[in-house]
């Protein structure tokens, strides 16, 4: 609660007996036996009498000094009016730094008759609370502005809770020396009674060395009149310190926020200057607005841009923007190549004959994931190869990837049908089916009776292997939305939408039987070649022959709502 050192402005007499240093007293400094600043007298001459802030002194002739010794000596030799005028613009931290610079300056600034210098310096700090009774001017300035831990000397910035504890601690020392009310009464017997109010605290957290010294002093004084007087004055002091602590806490919080705002303004100004200069150098706006560039540490510092530091900074920024520009151009070239490759695939698909394999070609999203396509895009991006020429050269590898993709499709569809048969049959599904090769699965999936439906589509259209990707796979079944091969889904997404339904399988079997064909070998192509040879389910409603697809639709409607037809 008291200052770290007895140096500084003298306390009022009522607090002389309350000196209870928060920190252990420092060891006295050992005299070095020689002056801090070594100097050599240039010559002898008459000294001039001059009135200074330290009184009427002789002004010696200038001395030749080594290094920076005597840098602030002009303050001691300057007239009083000039020194006071200079110090009227300083803050306490400036005066504190001057006191560290020279022994004579320290003696002058900590003299009791120069207290007005500190008072004027405190008045220059916006919103700074008054000098509390537990600090000297020197100790108050050190507590507020010297960012060092009072125990270990580690660097630590001021925190709001330090205003109540009256000591600056780092995180490690805070864990070691700060105790709660329970530990306070548990460790120190003299504080078992209601003596905790004699210590400054932050939400009932106390500084252990201060509590130890207070307990020791209470034990020495006993319970006599002297202690009662001490206790009363001590309580008044702690109350005054607590009031000052709340004011100081608010000032610390506001000062930290003001510092953050000031740094933010400097950073914004620096960023604006950098962007303006980079634009003048011809760099594109989209590169300067890149997120990586905007967040770079060279832009987000508070150092002012000057003609001295700009050349070195410019070189570093040009390297950063150059890398960003190269990456952007590479991404744009990759996007152009991807769009061109998609269009080439669609053109390639349109040129295929209308045979069985056309609607088993992979959707464009799966096509772009082929290893051959990725190699083609990488080669075109690195060597600037024409994408159309590269596509023609990569066709053999693309055809091989397409065959592998078709085999995976057949395997997945066969497993779905296998699961359906296992669920529908009371007998175990033939285990040999699981071991069928790809050619056997191909013949099995081409059957007209091996039909799937889309569980997400409103219209229950039959989906066979030969016409697998001819559907839009849209909830409303609109074929105009994302027509093949520009499907907006991959095969992995479509596969989850396909299912086997009993009513669809029964309808297809009835259609094949009505056409007097073999259910195990008849394909969709054979049904299409029959043409309109089927009669409608209800001949009284409408006459004429229809094809198998229209018959399938009417039979499915009839199954769902018998009154529909």
XYZ file of C-alpha atoms in Angstrom:
565
model
C 0.000 0.000 0.000
C 2.987 2.297 0.624
C 5.566 3.333 -1.955
C 8.327 1.027 -2.878
C 11.024 3.496 -1.787
C 11.060 6.243 0.853
C 12.369 8.646 -1.771
C 10.060 11.369 -2.985
C 7.745 13.909 -1.429
C 7.387 13.506 2.296
C 4.134 12.046 3.600
C 1.884 13.917 6.027
C 2.799 13.363 9.641
C -0.319 11.317 10.389
C 0.931 8.529 8.110
C 4.504 8.412 9.345
C 3.685 5.619 11.788
C 1.689 3.657 9.183
C 4.620 2.864 6.910
C 3.906 -0.715 6.011
C 5.684 -1.330 2.754
C 3.879 -3.690 0.414
C 7.153 -4.956 -0.952
C 10.157 -6.108 1.049
C 12.627 -3.236 1.548
C 15.282 -3.105 -1.092
C 18.901 -3.612 -0.215
C 20.870 -0.350 0.015
C 22.848 0.444 -3.046
C 26.588 0.024 -2.794
C 28.574 3.111 -3.604
C 30.689 2.659 -6.672
C 33.318 5.021 -5.328
C 33.460 6.967 -8.550
C 31.239 9.348 -10.454
C 28.760 7.867 -12.921
C 29.963 10.156 -15.642
C 33.690 10.291 -16.255
C 34.885 13.599 -17.589
C 38.078 15.465 -18.269
C 38.473 19.139 -17.448
C 39.291 21.072 -20.542
C 40.903 23.960 -18.791
C 40.692 26.376 -15.913
C 38.832 29.652 -15.960
C 36.527 31.870 -14.012
C 33.195 30.256 -13.069
C 30.007 32.223 -13.680
C 27.406 32.625 -10.916
C 23.866 31.711 -12.104
C 20.477 31.234 -10.429
C 19.131 27.719 -11.129
C 16.355 25.544 -9.829
C 18.779 24.198 -7.234
C 19.741 27.694 -6.065
C 22.605 30.040 -6.831
C 25.423 27.899 -8.173
C 28.616 28.350 -10.065
C 28.416 27.451 -13.714
C 31.683 25.732 -14.605
C 33.305 25.829 -17.957
C 32.115 23.134 -20.392
C 33.779 19.791 -19.947
C 34.790 17.279 -22.536
C 32.750 14.169 -21.714
C 32.866 10.617 -22.983
C 29.885 9.082 -24.777
C 26.459 10.403 -23.751
C 27.508 11.435 -20.240
C 26.165 14.852 -19.328
C 23.292 14.725 -21.811
C 20.845 16.276 -19.335
C 23.389 18.480 -17.565
C 21.885 21.592 -19.143
C 18.875 21.210 -16.806
C 21.121 21.777 -13.797
C 22.887 24.733 -15.423
C 19.865 26.332 -17.074
C 18.046 29.240 -15.436
C 15.112 28.408 -13.185
C 12.490 30.002 -15.439
C 13.535 27.912 -18.421
C 13.584 24.657 -16.459
C 10.169 25.315 -14.946
C 8.787 26.217 -18.355
C 10.079 22.928 -19.780
C 8.798 20.820 -16.916
C 5.373 22.435 -17.020
C 4.705 20.410 -20.179
C 5.897 17.054 -18.856
C 4.028 14.091 -17.454
C 5.037 12.328 -14.230
C 6.594 9.520 -16.254
C 8.887 12.044 -17.949
C 10.026 13.447 -14.631
C 10.486 9.899 -13.361
C 12.752 9.085 -16.296
C 14.751 12.237 -15.612
C 15.219 11.147 -12.015
C 16.711 7.879 -13.267
C 19.113 9.701 -15.580
C 21.327 11.450 -13.056
C 21.933 11.478 -9.310
C 21.787 15.265 -9.079
C 18.585 15.367 -11.090
C 17.079 12.722 -8.845
C 18.007 14.655 -5.718
C 16.539 17.809 -7.194
C 13.288 16.258 -8.415
C 12.620 14.300 -5.222
C 13.285 17.224 -2.929
C 10.233 18.222 -0.837
C 10.392 21.858 -1.928
C 9.992 20.814 -5.585
C 6.676 19.073 -5.042
C 4.959 21.625 -7.283
C 6.776 20.121 -10.283
C 5.041 16.782 -9.756
C 1.696 18.462 -9.108
C 1.939 20.327 -12.395
C 2.942 17.125 -14.192
C -0.038 15.232 -12.748
C -2.328 18.035 -13.885
C -1.117 17.493 -17.457
C -2.441 13.904 -17.491
C -6.129 13.878 -18.525
C -8.384 12.382 -15.860
C -5.587 11.169 -13.571
C -6.875 10.822 -9.985
C -5.316 12.791 -7.172
C -2.232 11.647 -5.267
C -3.365 9.027 -2.726
C -2.046 9.107 0.852
C -0.263 5.761 0.497
C 2.038 6.919 -2.327
C 4.710 9.523 -2.754
C 4.874 11.421 -6.025
C 7.814 9.342 -7.195
C 6.224 6.055 -6.134
C 2.860 6.998 -7.709
C 4.503 7.680 -11.069
C 6.508 4.462 -10.876
C 3.400 2.452 -10.030
C 1.447 3.845 -12.985
C 4.001 3.961 -15.793
C 6.903 1.590 -15.134
C 5.748 -1.667 -16.740
C 7.777 -4.012 -14.567
C 6.675 -6.525 -11.972
C 7.470 -5.264 -8.467
C 8.636 -8.741 -7.429
C 10.568 -10.348 -10.272
C 11.032 -7.444 -12.682
C 9.186 -9.131 -15.556
C 7.408 -6.943 -18.058
C 3.744 -6.484 -17.173
C 1.176 -3.892 -18.144
C -1.203 -2.190 -15.775
C -4.433 -4.003 -14.996
C -7.571 -2.726 -13.316
C -7.245 -4.983 -10.261
C -3.801 -3.529 -9.477
C -5.466 -0.249 -8.559
C -6.979 -1.950 -5.500
C -4.058 -4.163 -4.488
C -1.622 -1.229 -4.880
C 1.129 -3.372 -6.329
C 2.046 -4.343 -9.888
C 2.412 -8.108 -10.351
C 2.942 -10.405 -13.306
C 0.808 -13.507 -13.745
C 3.327 -15.826 -12.098
C 3.859 -13.618 -9.047
C 0.136 -12.985 -8.773
C -0.474 -16.717 -8.435
C 2.266 -16.970 -5.811
C 1.570 -13.931 -3.641
C -2.159 -13.206 -3.976
C -4.374 -15.053 -1.454
C -8.093 -15.056 -0.724
C -9.830 -14.227 2.555
C -9.905 -17.843 3.731
C -6.165 -18.334 3.263
C -5.522 -14.941 4.856
C -7.224 -15.968 8.086
C -5.791 -19.458 7.903
C -2.153 -18.375 7.583
C -1.969 -15.376 9.892
C -3.372 -15.863 13.398
C -3.233 -12.144 14.168
C -5.710 -11.548 11.320
C -8.212 -14.136 12.491
C -10.433 -11.459 13.893
C -11.944 -8.679 11.866
C -8.559 -7.321 10.796
C -8.847 -7.984 7.065
C -10.275 -4.480 6.679
C -6.798 -3.137 7.493
C -5.474 -4.350 4.131
C -6.233 -3.081 0.620
C -7.765 -5.804 -1.522
C -9.311 -6.570 -4.853
C -12.550 -8.460 -4.285
C -11.151 -10.027 -1.098
C -7.843 -10.969 -2.694
C -4.851 -9.803 -0.671
C -1.127 -9.388 -1.162
C 0.528 -11.968 1.117
C 3.764 -10.052 2.039
C 1.739 -7.026 3.102
C -0.542 -9.244 5.198
C 2.462 -10.918 6.807
C 4.024 -7.614 7.838
C 0.715 -6.314 9.142
C 0.203 -9.450 11.217
C 3.731 -9.160 12.613
C 3.152 -5.535 13.555
C -0.140 -6.336 15.280
C 1.574 -9.009 17.336
C 4.284 -6.546 18.367
C 1.863 -3.782 19.360
C -0.557 -5.959 21.301
C -4.070 -4.816 22.198
C -3.260 -1.576 24.015
C -4.243 2.034 23.296
C -1.421 2.341 20.814
C -2.904 -0.430 18.694
C -6.402 1.045 18.906
C -5.077 4.349 17.600
C -3.152 2.531 14.882
C -6.203 0.478 13.906
C -8.439 3.530 13.634
C -5.980 5.475 11.493
C -5.265 2.401 9.423
C -8.948 1.839 8.682
C -9.334 5.467 7.632
C -6.358 5.080 5.344
C -7.682 1.868 3.772
C -11.083 3.489 3.191
C -9.416 6.426 1.468
C -7.276 4.048 -0.588
C -10.363 2.063 -1.620
C -12.101 5.225 -2.843
C -9.020 6.202 -4.779
C -8.761 2.644 -6.154
C -12.133 2.871 -7.897
C -11.174 6.196 -9.469
C -7.832 4.791 -10.547
C -9.458 1.648 -11.952
C -11.721 3.740 -14.157
C -8.777 5.860 -15.295
C -6.752 2.759 -16.168
C -9.644 1.319 -18.158
C -10.250 4.578 -20.018
C -6.533 5.073 -20.664
C -6.162 1.599 -22.126
C -9.159 2.156 -24.382
C -7.840 5.547 -25.460
C -4.471 3.976 -26.241
C -6.159 1.277 -28.318
C -8.155 3.883 -30.218
C -5.032 5.933 -30.844
C -3.126 2.920 -32.133
C -6.090 1.979 -34.340
C -6.111 5.467 -35.846
C -2.380 5.303 -36.510
C -2.752 1.886 -38.115
C -5.613 3.100 -40.301
C -3.618 6.141 -41.362
C -0.587 3.980 -42.145
C -2.699 1.565 -44.169
C -4.279 4.388 -46.181
C -0.874 5.874 -46.963
C 0.508 2.492 -48.045
C -2.479 1.721 -50.271
C -2.315 5.142 -51.889
C 1.391 4.800 -52.635
C 0.994 1.264 -53.966
C -1.803 2.427 -56.283
C 0.462 5.188 -57.564
C 3.045 2.508 -58.362
C 0.527 0.798 -60.670
C -0.639 -2.166 -58.612
C -4.198 -3.346 -59.160
C -6.906 -2.619 -56.644
C -8.055 -6.223 -56.308
C -4.548 -7.269 -55.261
C -4.329 -4.471 -52.696
C -7.760 -5.378 -51.309
C -6.768 -8.999 -50.905
C -7.482 -10.328 -47.430
C -3.963 -11.648 -46.979
C -2.457 -8.283 -47.867
C -4.895 -6.306 -45.719
C -4.056 -8.422 -42.670
C -0.299 -8.413 -43.128
C 1.647 -7.141 -40.136
C 3.481 -4.543 -42.240
C 0.190 -2.729 -42.778
C -1.194 -3.129 -39.267
C 1.430 -1.349 -37.210
C 1.386 2.167 -35.813
C 4.748 3.301 -37.201
C 4.447 6.402 -39.348
C 5.404 6.190 -43.017
C 8.289 8.516 -43.836
C 10.580 9.034 -46.795
C 13.322 7.377 -44.783
C 11.629 4.061 -44.046
C 9.504 3.839 -47.199
C 12.120 2.408 -49.663
C 12.791 -0.670 -47.542
C 9.089 -1.102 -46.807
C 8.210 -0.672 -50.481
C 10.461 -3.549 -51.504
C 8.877 -5.885 -48.942
C 5.351 -4.853 -49.949
C 6.088 -5.330 -53.648
C 7.211 -8.888 -52.967
C 3.986 -9.579 -51.055
C 1.717 -8.043 -53.698
C 3.637 -9.844 -56.433
C 2.987 -13.194 -54.783
C -0.694 -12.347 -54.331
C -0.991 -11.314 -57.979
C 0.662 -14.519 -59.196
C -1.684 -16.609 -57.070
C -4.708 -14.666 -58.334
C -3.739 -15.096 -61.969
C -3.190 -18.800 -61.382
C -6.648 -19.164 -59.835
C -8.261 -17.230 -62.681
C -6.463 -19.369 -65.267
C -7.550 -22.506 -63.407
C -11.179 -21.334 -63.405
C -11.049 -20.658 -67.141
C -9.563 -24.076 -67.791
C -12.191 -25.781 -65.611
C -15.037 -23.999 -67.418
C -13.512 -24.828 -70.808
C -13.047 -28.492 -69.865
C -16.671 -28.753 -68.725
C -17.837 -27.338 -72.040
C -15.557 -29.709 -73.942
C -17.036 -32.671 -72.091
C -20.576 -31.531 -72.896
C -19.641 -31.190 -76.560
C -18.054 -34.627 -76.457
C -21.210 -36.112 -74.934
C -23.476 -34.490 -77.522
C -21.411 -36.095 -80.265
C -21.929 -39.618 -78.905
C -24.408 -41.897 -80.721
C -27.754 -42.590 -79.067
C -26.875 -46.040 -77.871
C -26.867 -47.825 -74.543
C -23.743 -46.148 -73.185
C -24.722 -42.516 -73.712
C -26.760 -42.132 -70.537
C -24.258 -44.020 -68.446
C -21.568 -41.419 -69.040
C -20.575 -39.765 -65.759
C -22.084 -36.421 -64.757
C -19.808 -33.467 -65.286
C -18.981 -33.115 -61.574
C -17.721 -36.696 -61.447
C -15.909 -36.188 -64.730
C -13.960 -33.250 -63.287
C -12.732 -35.482 -60.442
C -11.168 -38.042 -62.761
C -7.388 -38.393 -62.288
C -6.867 -37.844 -66.011
C -8.820 -34.557 -65.875
C -6.881 -33.337 -62.844
C -3.611 -34.101 -64.589
C -4.838 -32.269 -67.669
C -5.779 -29.162 -65.656
C -2.473 -29.181 -63.815
C -0.525 -29.512 -67.055
C -2.466 -26.669 -68.680
C -2.016 -24.373 -65.672
C 1.733 -24.945 -65.478
C 2.647 -24.945 -69.155
C -0.108 -22.760 -70.665
C -1.146 -25.647 -72.920
C -4.321 -25.134 -74.933
C -7.112 -26.955 -73.099
C -8.748 -28.232 -76.297
C -5.531 -29.746 -77.604
C -4.807 -31.221 -74.206
C -8.280 -32.776 -74.091
C -7.694 -34.613 -77.365
C -4.374 -35.948 -76.086
C -5.924 -37.040 -72.775
C -8.895 -38.891 -74.347
C -7.405 -42.397 -73.901
C -6.888 -41.811 -70.186
C -10.335 -40.233 -69.873
C -11.952 -43.232 -71.606
C -10.221 -45.568 -69.156
C -11.489 -43.535 -66.184
C -15.022 -43.617 -67.652
C -14.970 -47.420 -67.823
C -13.816 -47.610 -64.197
C -16.589 -45.207 -63.215
C -19.224 -47.316 -65.002
C -18.031 -50.451 -63.217
C -18.417 -48.667 -59.869
C -21.950 -47.590 -60.834
C -22.959 -51.135 -61.732
C -21.531 -52.464 -58.491
C -23.431 -49.873 -56.427
C -26.750 -50.442 -58.206
C -26.439 -54.195 -57.910
C -25.892 -53.912 -54.153
C -29.058 -51.836 -53.850
C -31.042 -54.477 -55.709
C -29.407 -57.188 -53.628
C -30.550 -55.479 -50.424
C -34.063 -55.162 -51.832
C -34.246 -58.871 -52.669
C -33.006 -59.812 -49.215
C -35.777 -57.738 -47.636
C -38.547 -59.059 -49.880
C -37.728 -62.753 -49.973
C -38.432 -65.105 -47.109
C -35.573 -67.229 -48.401
C -31.984 -66.170 -48.234
C -30.882 -64.352 -51.367
C -28.535 -66.405 -53.474
C -25.027 -65.867 -52.058
C -23.507 -66.417 -55.464
C -25.092 -63.179 -56.659
C -22.744 -61.212 -54.438
C -19.812 -62.706 -56.303
C -21.041 -61.878 -59.792
C -18.539 -60.243 -62.080
C -19.041 -56.929 -63.804
C -20.339 -58.445 -67.052
C -22.992 -60.453 -65.166
C -24.053 -57.331 -63.243
C -24.245 -55.429 -66.533
C -26.663 -57.978 -68.051
C -28.702 -58.057 -64.847
C -29.078 -54.255 -64.666
C -30.096 -53.986 -68.330
C -33.256 -56.005 -67.713
C -36.511 -54.101 -68.099
C -37.709 -55.528 -64.780
C -34.650 -54.183 -62.890
C -36.143 -50.772 -62.258
C -35.307 -48.036 -59.758
C -37.166 -44.898 -58.759
C -36.043 -41.553 -57.347
C -37.218 -41.185 -53.771
C -36.998 -37.357 -53.945
C -39.015 -36.898 -57.149
C -42.744 -36.391 -57.192
C -43.302 -38.326 -60.409
C -42.392 -42.000 -60.051
C -40.530 -42.431 -63.332
C -38.793 -45.743 -64.063
C -35.006 -45.454 -63.907
C -32.963 -48.156 -65.628
C -29.271 -48.485 -66.071
C -29.474 -47.581 -69.765
C -31.249 -44.293 -68.976
C -29.659 -43.663 -65.599
C -28.583 -40.026 -66.024
C -31.324 -38.950 -68.431
C -33.412 -37.754 -65.457
C -33.100 -34.309 -63.937
C -33.174 -35.703 -60.395
C -35.144 -32.721 -59.221
C -37.894 -32.853 -56.550
C -40.433 -31.708 -59.132
C -39.080 -33.916 -61.884
C -38.549 -31.012 -64.290
C -36.281 -32.269 -67.098
C -35.417 -28.685 -68.062
C -33.554 -28.117 -64.808
C -29.881 -29.094 -64.983
C -30.204 -31.350 -68.060
C -27.659 -34.082 -68.527
C -24.706 -33.984 -68.586
C -24.810 -30.717 -66.597
C -26.262 -32.405 -63.549
C -25.776 -30.372 -60.398
C -25.029 -33.536 -58.424
C -22.432 -36.245 -58.301
C -23.072 -39.956 -58.516
C -22.582 -40.344 -54.757
C -25.521 -37.960 -54.193
C -27.713 -39.555 -56.857
C -27.072 -43.051 -55.537
C -28.583 -42.129 -52.172
C -31.762 -40.987 -53.955
C -32.315 -44.224 -55.895
C -34.407 -46.954 -54.343
C -36.268 -50.116 -55.364
C -40.054 -50.122 -54.934
C -42.251 -53.197 -55.069
C -45.078 -51.539 -56.992
C -42.701 -50.290 -59.710
C -41.158 -53.757 -60.079
C -44.587 -55.397 -60.266
C -45.763 -52.940 -62.928
C -42.688 -53.555 -65.080
C -43.090 -57.328 -64.785
C -46.737 -57.060 -65.810
C -45.813 -54.934 -68.835
C -43.152 -57.429 -69.946
C -45.558 -60.341 -69.509
C -48.277 -58.469 -71.414
C -45.811 -58.052 -74.267
C -45.122 -61.815 -74.087
C -41.405 -61.328 -73.550
C -38.913 -62.993 -71.208
C -38.640 -61.071 -67.916
C -35.029 -62.175 -67.362
C -33.653 -61.023 -70.709
C -35.948 -58.282 -72.054
C -34.304 -54.870 -72.182
C -35.682 -51.346 -72.412
C -34.547 -51.157 -76.018
C -36.771 -54.107 -76.944
C -39.795 -52.452 -75.288
C -39.074 -49.197 -77.110
C -38.939 -51.011 -80.445
C -42.429 -52.474 -79.856
C -43.954 -49.021 -80.129
C -47.594 -48.281 -79.214
C -48.940 -51.799 -78.855
C -50.402 -51.670 -75.340
C -54.005 -51.059 -74.446
C -55.012 -48.608 -71.774
C -56.019 -49.975 -68.366
C -59.541 -48.564 -68.794
C -60.757 -49.072 -72.392
C -64.102 -47.365 -71.680
C -62.439 -44.056 -70.988
C -60.282 -43.733 -74.027
C -59.493 -45.855 -77.074
C -56.205 -46.272 -78.870
C -52.866 -47.918 -78.270
C -50.093 -46.530 -76.128
C -46.402 -47.219 -75.488
C -44.995 -48.956 -72.446
C -43.888 -45.732 -70.716
C -47.389 -44.254 -70.807
C -48.808 -47.568 -69.685
C -46.350 -47.613 -66.776
C -47.432 -44.122 -65.693
C -51.155 -44.962 -65.796
C -50.661 -48.224 -63.932
C -48.679 -46.456 -61.193
C -51.405 -43.811 -60.872
C -54.013 -46.531 -60.727
C -52.117 -48.250 -57.915
C -51.850 -45.060 -55.887
C -55.462 -43.904 -56.522
C -57.864 -46.408 -58.132
C -60.442 -43.640 -58.756
C -57.997 -41.583 -60.806
C -58.569 -43.535 -64.020
